[in-house]
PDB file of C-alpha atoms in Angstrom:
ATOM      1  CA  MET K  80     -53.535  64.185  20.747  1.00  0.00           C
ATOM      2  CA  PHE K  81     -53.160  61.744  17.861  1.00  0.00           C
ATOM      3  CA  ASN K  82     -49.963  63.476  16.705  1.00  0.00           C
ATOM      4  CA  LYS K  83     -48.411  63.130  20.170  1.00  0.00           C
ATOM      5  CA  ARG K  84     -49.074  59.347  20.236  1.00  0.00           C
ATOM      6  CA  PHE K  85     -47.790  59.032  16.699  1.00  0.00           C
ATOM      7  CA  GLY K  86     -44.552  60.831  17.664  1.00  0.00           C
ATOM      8  CA  ILE K  87     -44.027  58.581  20.683  1.00  0.00           C
ATOM      9  CA  GLY K  88     -44.626  55.520  18.478  1.00  0.00           C
ATOM     10  CA  ILE K  89     -41.998  56.685  16.004  1.00  0.00           C
ATOM     11  CA  LEU K  90     -39.563  57.371  18.844  1.00  0.00           C
ATOM     12  CA  ILE K  91     -40.019  53.853  20.201  1.00  0.00           C
ATOM     13  CA  LEU K  92     -39.579  52.400  16.722  1.00  0.00           C
ATOM     14  CA  VAL K  93     -36.335  54.337  16.214  1.00  0.00           C
ATOM     15  CA  ILE K  94     -35.020  53.141  19.588  1.00  0.00           C
ATOM     16  CA  LEU K  95     -35.813  49.529  18.658  1.00  0.00           C
ATOM     17  CA  LEU K  96     -34.111  49.840  15.277  1.00  0.00           C
ATOM     18  CA  VAL K  97     -30.983  51.364  16.811  1.00  0.00           C
ATOM     19  CA  GLY K  98     -30.930  48.581  19.417  1.00  0.00           C
ATOM     20  CA  MET K  99     -31.236  45.926  16.731  1.00  0.00           C
ATOM     21  CA  THR K 100     -28.256  47.331  14.858  1.00  0.00           C
ATOM     22  CA  LEU K 101     -26.069  47.467  17.971  1.00  0.00           C
ATOM     23  CA  ILE K 102     -26.728  43.918  19.191  1.00  0.00           C
ATOM     24  CA  PRO K 103     -25.000  42.140  16.252  1.00  0.00           C
ATOM     25  CA  ALA K 104     -21.986  44.446  16.595  1.00  0.00           C
ATOM     26  CA  VAL K 105     -21.572  43.552  20.266  1.00  0.00           C
ATOM     27  CA  SER K 106     -22.001  39.843  19.514  1.00  0.00           C
ATOM     28  CA  ALA K 107     -19.331  39.977  16.815  1.00  0.00           C
ATOM     29  CA  GLN K 108     -16.995  41.734  19.229  1.00  0.00           C
ATOM     30  CA  GLU K 109     -17.459  38.953  21.807  1.00  0.00           C
ATOM     31  CA  ILE K 110     -16.797  36.276  19.181  1.00  0.00           C
ATOM     32  CA  SER K 111     -13.532  37.966  18.199  1.00  0.00           C
ATOM     33  CA  LYS K 112     -12.420  37.869  21.845  1.00  0.00           C
ATOM     34  CA  ILE K 113     -13.210  34.169  22.057  1.00  0.00           C
ATOM     35  CA  SER K 114     -11.230  33.277  18.945  1.00  0.00           C
ATOM     36  CA  LYS K 115      -7.922  34.583  20.328  1.00  0.00           C
ATOM     37  CA  LYS K 116      -5.074  32.181  20.897  1.00  0.00           C
ATOM     38  CA  PRO K 117      -5.064  30.312  24.211  1.00  0.00           C
ATOM     39  CA  SER K 118      -2.766  31.495  26.968  1.00  0.00           C
ATOM     40  CA  GLU K 119       0.482  29.702  27.702  1.00  0.00           C
ATOM     41  CA  LEU K 120      -1.147  27.892  30.612  1.00  0.00           C
ATOM     42  CA  GLU K 121      -4.151  26.831  28.530  1.00  0.00           C
ATOM     43  CA  GLN K 122      -1.932  25.685  25.672  1.00  0.00           C
ATOM     44  CA  GLY K 123       0.150  23.627  28.082  1.00  0.00           C
ATOM     45  CA  LEU K 124      -2.972  21.885  29.343  1.00  0.00           C
ATOM     46  CA  ILE K 125      -4.144  21.262  25.783  1.00  0.00           C
ATOM     47  CA  ASP K 126      -0.751  19.780  24.916  1.00  0.00           C
ATOM     48  CA  SER K 127      -0.842  17.572  28.018  1.00  0.00           C
ATOM     49  CA  LEU K 128      -4.276  16.279  27.118  1.00  0.00           C
ATOM     50  CA  ASN K 129      -3.262  15.631  23.517  1.00  0.00           C
ATOM     51  CA  SER K 130      -0.067  13.789  24.475  1.00  0.00           C
ATOM     52  CA  ASN K 131      -1.713  11.389  26.917  1.00  0.00           C
ATOM     53  CA  LYS K 132       0.234   8.256  25.932  1.00  0.00           C
ATOM     54  CA  LYS K 133      -0.547   6.345  29.140  1.00  0.00           C
ATOM     55  CA  ASN K 134      -4.321   6.457  28.497  1.00  0.00           C
ATOM     56  CA  LEU K 135      -4.942   8.183  31.804  1.00  0.00           C
ATOM     57  CA  SER K 136      -8.355   9.627  32.506  1.00  0.00           C
ATOM     58  CA  THR K 137      -8.891  13.279  31.685  1.00  0.00           C
ATOM     59  CA  GLU K 138      -9.201  14.057  35.379  1.00  0.00           C
ATOM     60  CA  ASP K 139      -5.819  12.476  36.079  1.00  0.00           C
ATOM     61  CA  VAL K 140      -4.115  14.375  33.257  1.00  0.00           C
ATOM     62  CA  VAL K 141      -5.578  17.675  34.491  1.00  0.00           C
ATOM     63  CA  ALA K 142      -4.648  16.875  38.096  1.00  0.00           C
ATOM     64  CA  ASN K 143      -1.073  16.034  37.084  1.00  0.00           C
ATOM     65  CA  TYR K 144      -0.818  19.224  35.027  1.00  0.00           C
ATOM     66  CA  VAL K 145      -2.126  21.379  37.869  1.00  0.00           C
ATOM     67  CA  LYS K 146       0.230  19.693  40.317  1.00  0.00           C
ATOM     68  CA  ALA K 147       3.217  20.260  38.001  1.00  0.00           C
ATOM     69  CA  ASN K 148       2.279  23.920  37.413  1.00  0.00           C
ATOM     70  CA  LYS K 149       0.771  24.853  40.763  1.00  0.00           C
ATOM     71  CA  ASP K 150       2.893  28.010  41.004  1.00  0.00           C
ATOM     72  CA  LYS K 151       1.228  29.360  37.821  1.00  0.00           C
ATOM     73  CA  PHE K 152      -2.313  28.855  39.170  1.00  0.00           C
ATOM     74  CA  GLN K 153      -1.989  31.285  42.074  1.00  0.00           C
TER      75      GLN K 153
END
């Protein structure tokens, strides 16, 4: 009886250790996806926000960008 419980305990421990090694690998994979270059649409919005010479509000800059590129947002 004791050997059966001991075996189940070891099995659970092995499952936990395997899970702990897989979690950082998945997290690193997600980070690599995030660090990719922005799309053309995103880069255009970034450029519009950075070149705001008229000191418009952020909402106005975004609204103007969406209005100018509405065909790309569909």
